[in-house]
Amino acid sequence: MKNILFIMCDQLRWDYLSCYGHPHLHTPNIDWLAENGVRFDRAYIQSPVCGPSRACIYTGRYQTTLGVRHNGYPVRLDELGLGDYLAEVGVKTAVVGKTDLHVDPVTAKRLGVDLSVENRKLLGIEDFDEDSGNHPTKMLRQRGEHFQYNDYLRQQGYEGENPWHTYANSTVDEAGNVLDGWYNRHAKHPANIRAEHSQTPYTTNRAIDFLQTVGDQPWCLHVGYIKPHWPYVAPAPYHNMYSTAHMLPANRTEAERDNPHHPVYEGFLRYTPGEGFNREEIRETVIPVYMGLVKQVDDEIGRLLGWLQENGLLENTMIVFTSDHGDYLGDHWLTDKYWFHEEVIRVPLIIYDPSPAADVTRGTVCDELVESIDLVPTFVEYSGGTPSVERLEGRSLLPLLHGANPADWREYVICEEDYSPITVRTHLDLDVDDARATMIRTKRWKYIVHERFRSELYDMDNDPQERHDLGEDPAYEAVRRELHEQLFRWFRRRKLRLTRTHAFTRIRSQPGWVEETMGVMIGYW
Amino acid sequence: MKNILFIMCDQLRWDYLSCYGHPHLHTPNIDWLAENGVRFDRAYIQSPVCGPSRACIYTGRYQTTLGVRHNGYPVRLDELGLGDYLAEVGVKTAVVGKTDLHVDPVTAKRLGVDLSVENRKLLGIEDFDEDSGNHPTKMLRQRGEHFQYNDYLRQQGYEGENPWHTYANSTVDEAGNVLDGWYNRHAKHPANIRAEHSQTPYTTNRAIDFLQTVGDQPWCLHVGYIKPHWPYVAPAPYHNMYSTAHMLPANRTEAERDNPHHPVYEGFLRYTPGEGFNREEIRETVIPVYMGLVKQVDDEIGRLLGWLQENGLLENTMIVFTSDHGDYLGDHWLTDKYWFHEEVIRVPLIIYDPSPAADVTRGTVCDELVESIDLVPTFVEYSGGTPSVERLEGRSLLPLLHGANPADWREYVICEEDYSPITVRTHLDLDVDDARATMIRTKRWKYIVHERFRSELYDMDNDPQERHDLGEDPAYEAVRRELHEQLFRWFRRRKLRLTRTHAFTRIRSQPGWVEETMGVMIGYW
């Protein structure tokens, strides 16, 4: 029996783990996975936003193909996903924590599809305790939301309309005042909750609940830790476990802020109405807390791995650790995510494959370009299936995990951003269809195509901090042209032709098939 | 009350009508529409194959967007079409004759959608008497097909398993032998059926049946005449109404056959296992019959127009006449369709708009580039609706019909072909995903991008017969580059983002919306 434990953090940067080189933030449990599996050093997500990035991950398809452009933009009703593919090979798939998936309610209503059933198992993933993770009180009231974590908090004695907000995501100062966690200045205080009741341990608890009840069927459990996603609120002792001495330096220059190199970057500088991370005090308040939240996730992964070990599951469970995107934390003077810098689009990806075939790669680092959409085909192949050629746009990582070096491995990764639903579009006064951009990144270059502006180009070997936009430099015209052509070719080959299999197409195109099968005789004299 | 009569022939070339300049084939009824409406001289379909071309027409979307790649490749379950849009403005849409539409049965089954209901009203078009038009006996047996035209034939005394084949699409020689209409050598004899019982008059009868019963609701009736599509079988007197003296000369040279300029063209030369139209005797046998079939359609349109006039409907009914693609008939040594020469992708398009606003254009010719996907938005606007910005990729022709000259009218049309399901792919030994090509045509140029071969370029002003492929001529590199870039831009802008409206996106991107509506506070200190 082969199982899969698919752990994904939300908004975790690649460089805030000790196995990826962080000098002060020690994450021994995640590091254990790297020591016993493969650590991918060039792993990229397909959209720098939770919802679309996750839709791509769970379907194995790019954002253009899916049409999921932002958080809360539903997946089309006929898409298939992780759980659908694994069900074909007898694997039960469930989620604890975040997926951020929604089904298209308009079409469901038109076609009389029972949405309550579809939502319970969207993309074939059973909702064991799905939780988008973010429940501001306004949203709770507006949507009439009910979620199990609030029930749990009340059982533990945290009362009120929305203990998610008033306890788990508020802090409490020395005088006992409860402070709104949405304001970053409050981050330095501990959360108004005991660590064991905060969201991260709760998610671990629920994962173990699932594992204790799953039975004999092979399973794929997706554990979607919500943290270190904002609100930046950590319970004691994690809230002050780190100090400014432990922070990575900011990747930003006065020059890029004062003379923005590109209109869209200028638009993103204005993305938040508040101060964002503009002042050093803000970075110094938030980042140690962000680090504490990562440390708590690592501790909880330790607990989960311990449970697997005690129950003899480390020998037959593939374990994946990754993130849906990073966090600017003030780098390039930016806040949150939504754009293409490495701080956001590069993610940690570690895969522990228990198979003997993977022994040759244990503890190694893979520097091939991989994409988050590779996970579904990897899981399908690991579980004994054949990844769908009609739908899946990612590629199984099993060959890389088993020490092969495929000569035709991909030469680039793609990331797409549609900023039409955020204020950047408004600032730039663009039409909805013009507020989108596509990035292609090879090992050496990063190239971004816009609809209404010139393209951008970065030399990632010689300018890893992305400070020199070569988009207008005549010396790089040939480089830009080649990347432009690769991107055009990529657009032409999206897998939108879903309603017939390639196998049928191959049969249909055999000489004589139309005559023999259909009785249609074209061009006979 | 505003109605729409949307007439579409199958496989009718643009140049086989007297209003488009045919010197011998007089089509006075279709010409009447041109004299009282607008004749579009640069109308192009979006795929040179029935099924995809029609899927594009009925949805107002391009083939890449839809993913409908060939006949029998179903439409995705969440697509909307002509009837759906018109229902929103109170118009009842129905079809008599061909649509060639199918819904995705796999997804329907998975989601528990009642296919019998969906198929009865696919894309919102009520099946009054839908008939794909082509019922070889093998297909009939294999699919267990039942269609009303065979019932009708039996009622008229044409007995047997498949009177469609043995009567309507077989011929009878002087000795009384019944000859299989699939073989083109039999085309010179009359069909084994009286003209009044053949498919074209039957379709007219059914159209009148619909109009007599529709009642007071505004309606859009789609009349899909199957002819002059093969089998090339015409009833007397149409079978010998024309002779070789009335044929247009073949557009082909020995040189293009003996030294094919491009691998894909060479592949298409081998498309039919039979002789196709290679010999002059074949053209001389088939083309006069093809002309007779067109003449019969014109006569039947005359009958239909007469009925509208008698019933006072010419004053409030928009009448559209077009075709889903043309027919090579041996031009360029090719048979049938499936490729990008003007003989196939250019179609007749005539629109009679009864509105007084259209009086200024009556009897005129419009030489703007128009696409078949423009029809749905035209119908929506004519019926008082607003074409969907999220889905519709065509553009309403009403401004052109009302004498406006929009400064931003399109500069190119697009046509796409996926030849993976036909033998051309097999001949060229291509993977399924490589057997596709995209054409962009401006008023001056035609440019074709392939996946595995070099691009093609034609100067349509100086080489209207498409005999000189400039795809490798260094003198045209700048032209090719510009068209290439236009095509890239086109690919980037396909309307795949369906599950939220643009109106919602505009609201969501207003500064403060996220804070006020959702309670999410990003970047506040």
PDB file of C-alpha atoms in Angstrom, chain A residues 171-407:
ATOM      1  CA  THR A 171      -2.604  39.564  20.345  1.00  0.00           C
ATOM      2  CA  VAL A 172      -2.581  40.631  23.928  1.00  0.00           C
ATOM      3  CA  ASP A 173      -0.268  43.267  25.387  1.00  0.00           C
ATOM      4  CA  GLU A 174       1.393  43.428  28.782  1.00  0.00           C
ATOM      5  CA  ALA A 175      -1.588  45.272  30.218  1.00  0.00           C
ATOM      6  CA  GLY A 176      -3.939  42.559  29.026  1.00  0.00           C
ATOM      7  CA  ASN A 177      -5.450  44.565  26.184  1.00  0.00           C
ATOM      8  CA  VAL A 178      -6.615  42.445  23.239  1.00  0.00           C
ATOM      9  CA  LEU A 179      -5.230  43.907  20.007  1.00  0.00           C
ATOM     10  CA  ASP A 180      -6.481  43.397  16.462  1.00  0.00           C
ATOM     11  CA  GLY A 181      -4.059  41.115  14.622  1.00  0.00           C
ATOM     12  CA  TRP A 182      -4.819  42.748  11.278  1.00  0.00           C
ATOM     13  CA  TYR A 183      -2.590  45.662  12.329  1.00  0.00           C
ATOM     14  CA  ASN A 184       1.049  44.745  12.006  1.00  0.00           C
ATOM     15  CA  ARG A 185       2.110  46.918  14.925  1.00  0.00           C
ATOM     16  CA  HIS A 186       0.371  44.417  17.205  1.00  0.00           C
ATOM     17  CA  ALA A 187       2.454  41.487  15.934  1.00  0.00           C
ATOM     18  CA  LYS A 188       5.125  41.849  18.622  1.00  0.00           C
ATOM     19  CA  HIS A 189       2.734  40.640  21.313  1.00  0.00           C
ATOM     20  CA  PRO A 190       1.761  36.983  21.721  1.00  0.00           C
ATOM     21  CA  ALA A 191      -1.489  35.678  20.304  1.00  0.00           C
ATOM     22  CA  ASN A 192      -4.468  35.684  22.630  1.00  0.00           C
ATOM     23  CA  ILE A 193      -4.428  31.875  22.662  1.00  0.00           C
ATOM     24  CA  ARG A 194      -2.341  29.007  23.962  1.00  0.00           C
ATOM     25  CA  ALA A 195       0.033  27.613  21.339  1.00  0.00           C
ATOM     26  CA  GLU A 196      -1.577  24.170  21.443  1.00  0.00           C
ATOM     27  CA  HIS A 197      -4.937  25.672  20.411  1.00  0.00           C
ATOM     28  CA  SER A 198      -3.648  27.797  17.541  1.00  0.00           C
ATOM     29  CA  GLN A 199      -4.368  26.944  13.919  1.00  0.00           C
ATOM     30  CA  THR A 200      -1.176  25.047  13.155  1.00  0.00           C
ATOM     31  CA  PRO A 201      -1.475  22.387  15.899  1.00  0.00           C
ATOM     32  CA  TYR A 202      -5.202  22.147  15.214  1.00  0.00           C
ATOM     33  CA  THR A 203      -4.433  21.253  11.605  1.00  0.00           C
ATOM     34  CA  THR A 204      -1.957  18.596  12.769  1.00  0.00           C
ATOM     35  CA  ASN A 205      -4.569  17.186  15.146  1.00  0.00           C
ATOM     36  CA  ARG A 206      -7.061  16.893  12.345  1.00  0.00           C
ATOM     37  CA  ALA A 207      -4.485  15.225  10.089  1.00  0.00           C
ATOM     38  CA  ILE A 208      -3.885  12.602  12.756  1.00  0.00           C
ATOM     39  CA  ASP A 209      -7.659  12.221  13.198  1.00  0.00           C
ATOM     40  CA  PHE A 210      -7.894  11.399   9.501  1.00  0.00           C
ATOM     41  CA  LEU A 211      -5.008   8.945   9.603  1.00  0.00           C
ATOM     42  CA  GLN A 212      -6.501   7.168  12.579  1.00  0.00           C
ATOM     43  CA  THR A 213      -9.758   6.568  10.769  1.00  0.00           C
ATOM     44  CA  VAL A 214      -8.800   6.081   7.150  1.00  0.00           C
ATOM     45  CA  GLY A 215      -8.607   2.307   7.253  1.00  0.00           C
ATOM     46  CA  ASP A 216      -6.974   0.026   4.754  1.00  0.00           C
ATOM     47  CA  GLN A 217      -7.406   1.928   1.517  1.00  0.00           C
ATOM     48  CA  PRO A 218      -4.322   3.707   0.136  1.00  0.00           C
ATOM     49  CA  TRP A 219      -4.669   7.395   0.922  1.00  0.00           C
ATOM     50  CA  CYS A 220      -3.413  10.797  -0.085  1.00  0.00           C
ATOM     51  CA  LEU A 221      -3.802  13.305   2.720  1.00  0.00           C
ATOM     52  CA  HIS A 222      -3.344  16.936   1.850  1.00  0.00           C
ATOM     53  CA  VAL A 223      -2.387  18.969   4.921  1.00  0.00           C
ATOM     54  CA  GLY A 224      -2.792  22.663   4.149  1.00  0.00           C
ATOM     55  CA  TYR A 225      -1.171  24.644   6.945  1.00  0.00           C
ATOM     56  CA  ILE A 226      -2.487  28.176   6.824  1.00  0.00           C
ATOM     57  CA  LYS A 227       0.558  29.765   8.372  1.00  0.00           C
ATOM     58  CA  PRO A 228       2.815  31.726   8.047  1.00  0.00           C
ATOM     59  CA  HIS A 229       0.125  33.564   6.022  1.00  0.00           C
ATOM     60  CA  TRP A 230      -1.069  36.870   7.542  1.00  0.00           C
ATOM     61  CA  PRO A 231      -2.446  37.958   9.968  1.00  0.00           C
ATOM     62  CA  TYR A 232       1.109  37.829  11.376  1.00  0.00           C
ATOM     63  CA  VAL A 233       0.135  36.594  14.825  1.00  0.00           C
ATOM     64  CA  ALA A 234       2.055  33.896  16.693  1.00  0.00           C
ATOM     65  CA  PRO A 235       1.285  32.366  20.072  1.00  0.00           C
ATOM     66  CA  ALA A 236       3.878  32.273  22.847  1.00  0.00           C
ATOM     67  CA  PRO A 237       6.615  31.132  22.828  1.00  0.00           C
ATOM     68  CA  TYR A 238       6.859  31.529  19.036  1.00  0.00           C
ATOM     69  CA  HIS A 239       6.041  35.265  19.030  1.00  0.00           C
ATOM     70  CA  ASN A 240       9.406  36.284  20.427  1.00  0.00           C
ATOM     71  CA  MET A 241      11.585  33.288  19.667  1.00  0.00           C
ATOM     72  CA  TYR A 242      13.447  35.373  17.059  1.00  0.00           C
ATOM     73  CA  SER A 243      14.743  38.905  17.037  1.00  0.00           C
ATOM     74  CA  THR A 244      15.986  41.393  14.484  1.00  0.00           C
ATOM     75  CA  ALA A 245      19.409  39.775  14.763  1.00  0.00           C
ATOM     76  CA  HIS A 246      17.966  36.677  13.071  1.00  0.00           C
ATOM     77  CA  MET A 247      16.424  38.425  10.064  1.00  0.00           C
ATOM     78  CA  LEU A 248      17.633  38.156   6.481  1.00  0.00           C
ATOM     79  CA  PRO A 249      18.586  41.574   5.088  1.00  0.00           C
ATOM     80  CA  ALA A 250      16.025  43.324   2.927  1.00  0.00           C
ATOM     81  CA  ASN A 251      16.494  42.943  -0.810  1.00  0.00           C
ATOM     82  CA  ARG A 252      15.764  46.498  -1.878  1.00  0.00           C
ATOM     83  CA  THR A 253      17.425  49.718  -2.953  1.00  0.00           C
ATOM     84  CA  GLU A 254      16.427  53.324  -2.631  1.00  0.00           C
ATOM     85  CA  ALA A 255      16.957  53.652  -6.358  1.00  0.00           C
ATOM     86  CA  GLU A 256      14.296  51.111  -7.342  1.00  0.00           C
ATOM     87  CA  ARG A 257      11.752  52.817  -5.115  1.00  0.00           C
ATOM     88  CA  ASP A 258      12.580  56.357  -6.212  1.00  0.00           C
ATOM     89  CA  ASN A 259      12.823  55.577  -9.924  1.00  0.00           C
ATOM     90  CA  PRO A 260      10.590  52.599 -10.635  1.00  0.00           C
ATOM     91  CA  HIS A 261      11.889  50.858 -13.729  1.00  0.00           C
ATOM     92  CA  HIS A 262       8.484  49.796 -15.075  1.00  0.00           C
ATOM     93  CA  PRO A 263       4.887  51.064 -14.813  1.00  0.00           C
ATOM     94  CA  VAL A 264       3.554  47.790 -13.414  1.00  0.00           C
ATOM     95  CA  TYR A 265       6.229  47.720 -10.688  1.00  0.00           C
ATOM     96  CA  GLU A 266       5.245  51.287  -9.901  1.00  0.00           C
ATOM     97  CA  GLY A 267       1.633  50.118  -9.680  1.00  0.00           C
ATOM     98  CA  PHE A 268       2.614  47.408  -7.217  1.00  0.00           C
ATOM     99  CA  LEU A 269       4.489  49.921  -5.055  1.00  0.00           C
ATOM    100  CA  ARG A 270       1.062  51.499  -4.518  1.00  0.00           C
ATOM    101  CA  TYR A 271      -0.761  48.196  -3.940  1.00  0.00           C
ATOM    102  CA  THR A 272      -1.445  48.608  -0.201  1.00  0.00           C
ATOM    103  CA  PRO A 273      -3.271  51.657   1.087  1.00  0.00           C
ATOM    104  CA  GLY A 274      -1.378  51.298   4.385  1.00  0.00           C
ATOM    105  CA  GLU A 275       2.333  51.576   4.878  1.00  0.00           C
ATOM    106  CA  GLY A 276       3.054  47.985   3.856  1.00  0.00           C
ATOM    107  CA  PHE A 277       6.632  47.171   4.790  1.00  0.00           C
ATOM    108  CA  ASN A 278       8.032  50.564   3.891  1.00  0.00           C
ATOM    109  CA  ARG A 279       9.660  51.336   7.227  1.00  0.00           C
ATOM    110  CA  GLU A 280      12.354  49.206   8.842  1.00  0.00           C
ATOM    111  CA  GLU A 281      10.349  49.131  12.067  1.00  0.00           C
ATOM    112  CA  ILE A 282       7.616  47.230  10.268  1.00  0.00           C
ATOM    113  CA  ARG A 283      10.022  44.594   8.955  1.00  0.00           C
ATOM    114  CA  GLU A 284      11.599  44.315  12.395  1.00  0.00           C
ATOM    115  CA  THR A 285       8.206  43.770  13.997  1.00  0.00           C
ATOM    116  CA  VAL A 286       6.728  41.342  11.507  1.00  0.00           C
ATOM    117  CA  ILE A 287       9.605  39.194  10.295  1.00  0.00           C
ATOM    118  CA  PRO A 288      10.586  37.685  13.670  1.00  0.00           C
ATOM    119  CA  VAL A 289       6.928  36.713  14.125  1.00  0.00           C
ATOM    120  CA  TYR A 290       6.822  35.274  10.598  1.00  0.00           C
ATOM    121  CA  MET A 291       9.858  33.208  11.556  1.00  0.00           C
ATOM    122  CA  GLY A 292       8.133  32.042  14.744  1.00  0.00           C
ATOM    123  CA  LEU A 293       5.147  30.886  12.706  1.00  0.00           C
ATOM    124  CA  VAL A 294       7.453  28.898  10.419  1.00  0.00           C
ATOM    125  CA  LYS A 295       9.142  27.394  13.471  1.00  0.00           C
ATOM    126  CA  GLN A 296       5.753  26.329  14.807  1.00  0.00           C
ATOM    127  CA  VAL A 297       4.911  24.675  11.474  1.00  0.00           C
ATOM    128  CA  ASP A 298       8.220  22.809  11.643  1.00  0.00           C
ATOM    129  CA  ASP A 299       7.476  21.621  15.177  1.00  0.00           C
ATOM    130  CA  GLU A 300       4.044  20.414  14.077  1.00  0.00           C
ATOM    131  CA  ILE A 301       5.497  18.601  11.082  1.00  0.00           C
ATOM    132  CA  GLY A 302       7.804  16.942  13.597  1.00  0.00           C
ATOM    133  CA  ARG A 303       4.786  15.768  15.522  1.00  0.00           C
ATOM    134  CA  LEU A 304       3.152  14.468  12.346  1.00  0.00           C
ATOM    135  CA  LEU A 305       6.305  12.656  11.215  1.00  0.00           C
ATOM    136  CA  GLY A 306       6.615  11.160  14.698  1.00  0.00           C
ATOM    137  CA  TRP A 307       3.092   9.809  14.428  1.00  0.00           C
ATOM    138  CA  LEU A 308       3.846   8.285  11.033  1.00  0.00           C
ATOM    139  CA  GLN A 309       6.993   6.684  12.414  1.00  0.00           C
ATOM    140  CA  GLU A 310       5.223   5.256  15.456  1.00  0.00           C
ATOM    141  CA  ASN A 311       2.602   3.773  13.194  1.00  0.00           C
ATOM    142  CA  GLY A 312       5.070   2.276  10.732  1.00  0.00           C
ATOM    143  CA  LEU A 313       3.993   4.549   7.884  1.00  0.00           C
ATOM    144  CA  LEU A 314       7.341   6.101   6.981  1.00  0.00           C
ATOM    145  CA  GLU A 315       8.143   3.036   4.892  1.00  0.00           C
ATOM    146  CA  ASN A 316       5.180   3.361   2.535  1.00  0.00           C
ATOM    147  CA  THR A 317       4.274   7.044   2.533  1.00  0.00           C
ATOM    148  CA  MET A 318       5.571   9.602   0.074  1.00  0.00           C
ATOM    149  CA  ILE A 319       5.919  12.900   1.948  1.00  0.00           C
ATOM    150  CA  VAL A 320       5.891  16.213   0.124  1.00  0.00           C
ATOM    151  CA  PHE A 321       6.546  19.590   1.638  1.00  0.00           C
ATOM    152  CA  THR A 322       5.969  22.801  -0.296  1.00  0.00           C
ATOM    153  CA  SER A 323       4.248  26.196  -0.279  1.00  0.00           C
ATOM    154  CA  ASP A 324       1.728  27.908  -2.558  1.00  0.00           C
ATOM    155  CA  HIS A 325       3.906  31.053  -2.948  1.00  0.00           C
ATOM    156  CA  GLY A 326       6.167  33.300  -0.884  1.00  0.00           C
ATOM    157  CA  ASP A 327       5.839  36.717   0.747  1.00  0.00           C
ATOM    158  CA  TYR A 328       7.623  39.964  -0.132  1.00  0.00           C
ATOM    159  CA  LEU A 329       8.051  41.012   3.510  1.00  0.00           C
ATOM    160  CA  GLY A 330       9.235  44.363   2.196  1.00  0.00           C
ATOM    161  CA  ASP A 331      11.717  43.132  -0.374  1.00  0.00           C
ATOM    162  CA  HIS A 332      11.670  45.422  -3.414  1.00  0.00           C
ATOM    163  CA  TRP A 333       9.543  47.664  -1.108  1.00  0.00           C
ATOM    164  CA  LEU A 334       6.590  45.371  -1.769  1.00  0.00           C
ATOM    165  CA  THR A 335       3.982  43.802   0.504  1.00  0.00           C
ATOM    166  CA  ASP A 336       2.227  40.452   0.320  1.00  0.00           C
ATOM    167  CA  LYS A 337       2.585  38.720  -3.080  1.00  0.00           C
ATOM    168  CA  TYR A 338       1.007  38.996  -6.596  1.00  0.00           C
ATOM    169  CA  TRP A 339       4.180  39.642  -8.590  1.00  0.00           C
ATOM    170  CA  PHE A 340       7.066  37.714 -10.125  1.00  0.00           C
ATOM    171  CA  HIS A 341      10.127  38.285  -7.928  1.00  0.00           C
ATOM    172  CA  GLU A 342      11.878  35.173  -6.648  1.00  0.00           C
ATOM    173  CA  GLU A 343      10.745  36.000  -3.112  1.00  0.00           C
ATOM    174  CA  VAL A 344       7.213  35.124  -4.219  1.00  0.00           C
ATOM    175  CA  ILE A 345       7.343  32.656  -7.104  1.00  0.00           C
ATOM    176  CA  ARG A 346      10.126  30.385  -5.893  1.00  0.00           C
ATOM    177  CA  VAL A 347       8.986  27.908  -3.247  1.00  0.00           C
ATOM    178  CA  PRO A 348      10.494  25.183  -1.099  1.00  0.00           C
ATOM    179  CA  LEU A 349       9.788  21.721  -2.482  1.00  0.00           C
ATOM    180  CA  ILE A 350      11.030  18.590  -0.775  1.00  0.00           C
ATOM    181  CA  ILE A 351       9.908  15.091  -1.656  1.00  0.00           C
ATOM    182  CA  TYR A 352      10.615  12.039   0.436  1.00  0.00           C
ATOM    183  CA  ASP A 353       9.903   8.893  -1.575  1.00  0.00           C
ATOM    184  CA  PRO A 354      10.165   5.737   0.552  1.00  0.00           C
ATOM    185  CA  SER A 355      10.692   3.471  -2.493  1.00  0.00           C
ATOM    186  CA  PRO A 356      14.056   1.682  -2.753  1.00  0.00           C
ATOM    187  CA  ALA A 357      14.301   3.232  -6.247  1.00  0.00           C
ATOM    188  CA  ALA A 358      14.705   6.594  -4.520  1.00  0.00           C
ATOM    189  CA  ASP A 359      17.613   5.496  -2.327  1.00  0.00           C
ATOM    190  CA  VAL A 360      20.126   6.867  -4.855  1.00  0.00           C
ATOM    191  CA  THR A 361      18.876  10.423  -4.396  1.00  0.00           C
ATOM    192  CA  ARG A 362      18.328  10.600  -0.634  1.00  0.00           C
ATOM    193  CA  GLY A 363      19.707  13.796   0.812  1.00  0.00           C
ATOM    194  CA  THR A 364      20.518  15.269  -2.597  1.00  0.00           C
ATOM    195  CA  VAL A 365      19.586  18.585  -4.130  1.00  0.00           C
ATOM    196  CA  CYS A 366      17.977  18.742  -7.584  1.00  0.00           C
ATOM    197  CA  ASP A 367      18.601  21.890  -9.585  1.00  0.00           C
ATOM    198  CA  GLU A 368      16.303  21.096 -12.488  1.00  0.00           C
ATOM    199  CA  LEU A 369      13.446  23.510 -13.129  1.00  0.00           C
ATOM    200  CA  VAL A 370      10.279  22.092 -11.616  1.00  0.00           C
ATOM    201  CA  GLU A 371       6.764  23.466 -11.330  1.00  0.00           C
ATOM    202  CA  SER A 372       4.054  22.970  -8.744  1.00  0.00           C
ATOM    203  CA  ILE A 373       1.849  21.464 -11.461  1.00  0.00           C
ATOM    204  CA  ASP A 374       4.294  18.547 -11.501  1.00  0.00           C
ATOM    205  CA  LEU A 375       2.889  17.251  -8.219  1.00  0.00           C
ATOM    206  CA  VAL A 376      -0.340  15.708  -9.516  1.00  0.00           C
ATOM    207  CA  PRO A 377       1.415  13.685 -12.236  1.00  0.00           C
ATOM    208  CA  THR A 378       4.047  12.679  -9.680  1.00  0.00           C
ATOM    209  CA  PHE A 379       1.366  11.408  -7.299  1.00  0.00           C
ATOM    210  CA  VAL A 380      -0.462   9.600 -10.102  1.00  0.00           C
ATOM    211  CA  GLU A 381       2.669   7.840 -11.288  1.00  0.00           C
ATOM    212  CA  TYR A 382       3.773   7.031  -7.721  1.00  0.00           C
ATOM    213  CA  SER A 383       0.342   5.478  -7.122  1.00  0.00           C
ATOM    214  CA  GLY A 384       0.624   3.275 -10.178  1.00  0.00           C
ATOM    215  CA  GLY A 385      -1.373   5.331 -12.664  1.00  0.00           C
ATOM    216  CA  THR A 386      -0.553   6.989 -15.963  1.00  0.00           C
ATOM    217  CA  PRO A 387      -0.787  10.797 -15.959  1.00  0.00           C
ATOM    218  CA  SER A 388      -3.451  12.076 -18.381  1.00  0.00           C
ATOM    219  CA  VAL A 389      -1.897  13.374 -21.606  1.00  0.00           C
ATOM    220  CA  GLU A 390      -5.056  15.292 -22.449  1.00  0.00           C
ATOM    221  CA  ARG A 391      -5.254  17.337 -19.281  1.00  0.00           C
ATOM    222  CA  LEU A 392      -2.126  17.335 -17.153  1.00  0.00           C
ATOM    223  CA  GLU A 393       0.377  20.012 -18.103  1.00  0.00           C
ATOM    224  CA  GLY A 394       2.899  19.167 -15.415  1.00  0.00           C
ATOM    225  CA  ARG A 395       5.348  16.312 -15.544  1.00  0.00           C
ATOM    226  CA  SER A 396       5.986  13.507 -13.094  1.00  0.00           C
ATOM    227  CA  LEU A 397       9.062  14.099 -10.919  1.00  0.00           C
ATOM    228  CA  LEU A 398       9.580  10.377 -10.295  1.00  0.00           C
ATOM    229  CA  PRO A 399      12.451  10.111 -12.787  1.00  0.00           C
ATOM    230  CA  LEU A 400      14.286  12.894 -10.940  1.00  0.00           C
ATOM    231  CA  LEU A 401      13.518  11.247  -7.599  1.00  0.00           C
ATOM    232  CA  HIS A 402      14.916   7.974  -8.897  1.00  0.00           C
ATOM    233  CA  GLY A 403      18.175   9.427 -10.137  1.00  0.00           C
ATOM    234  CA  ALA A 404      17.404   9.630 -13.838  1.00  0.00           C
ATOM    235  CA  ASN A 405      18.435  12.669 -15.785  1.00  0.00           C
ATOM    236  CA  PRO A 406      15.861  13.012 -18.574  1.00  0.00           C
ATOM    237  CA  ALA A 407      17.537  14.655 -21.563  1.00  0.00           C
TER     238      ALA A 407
END
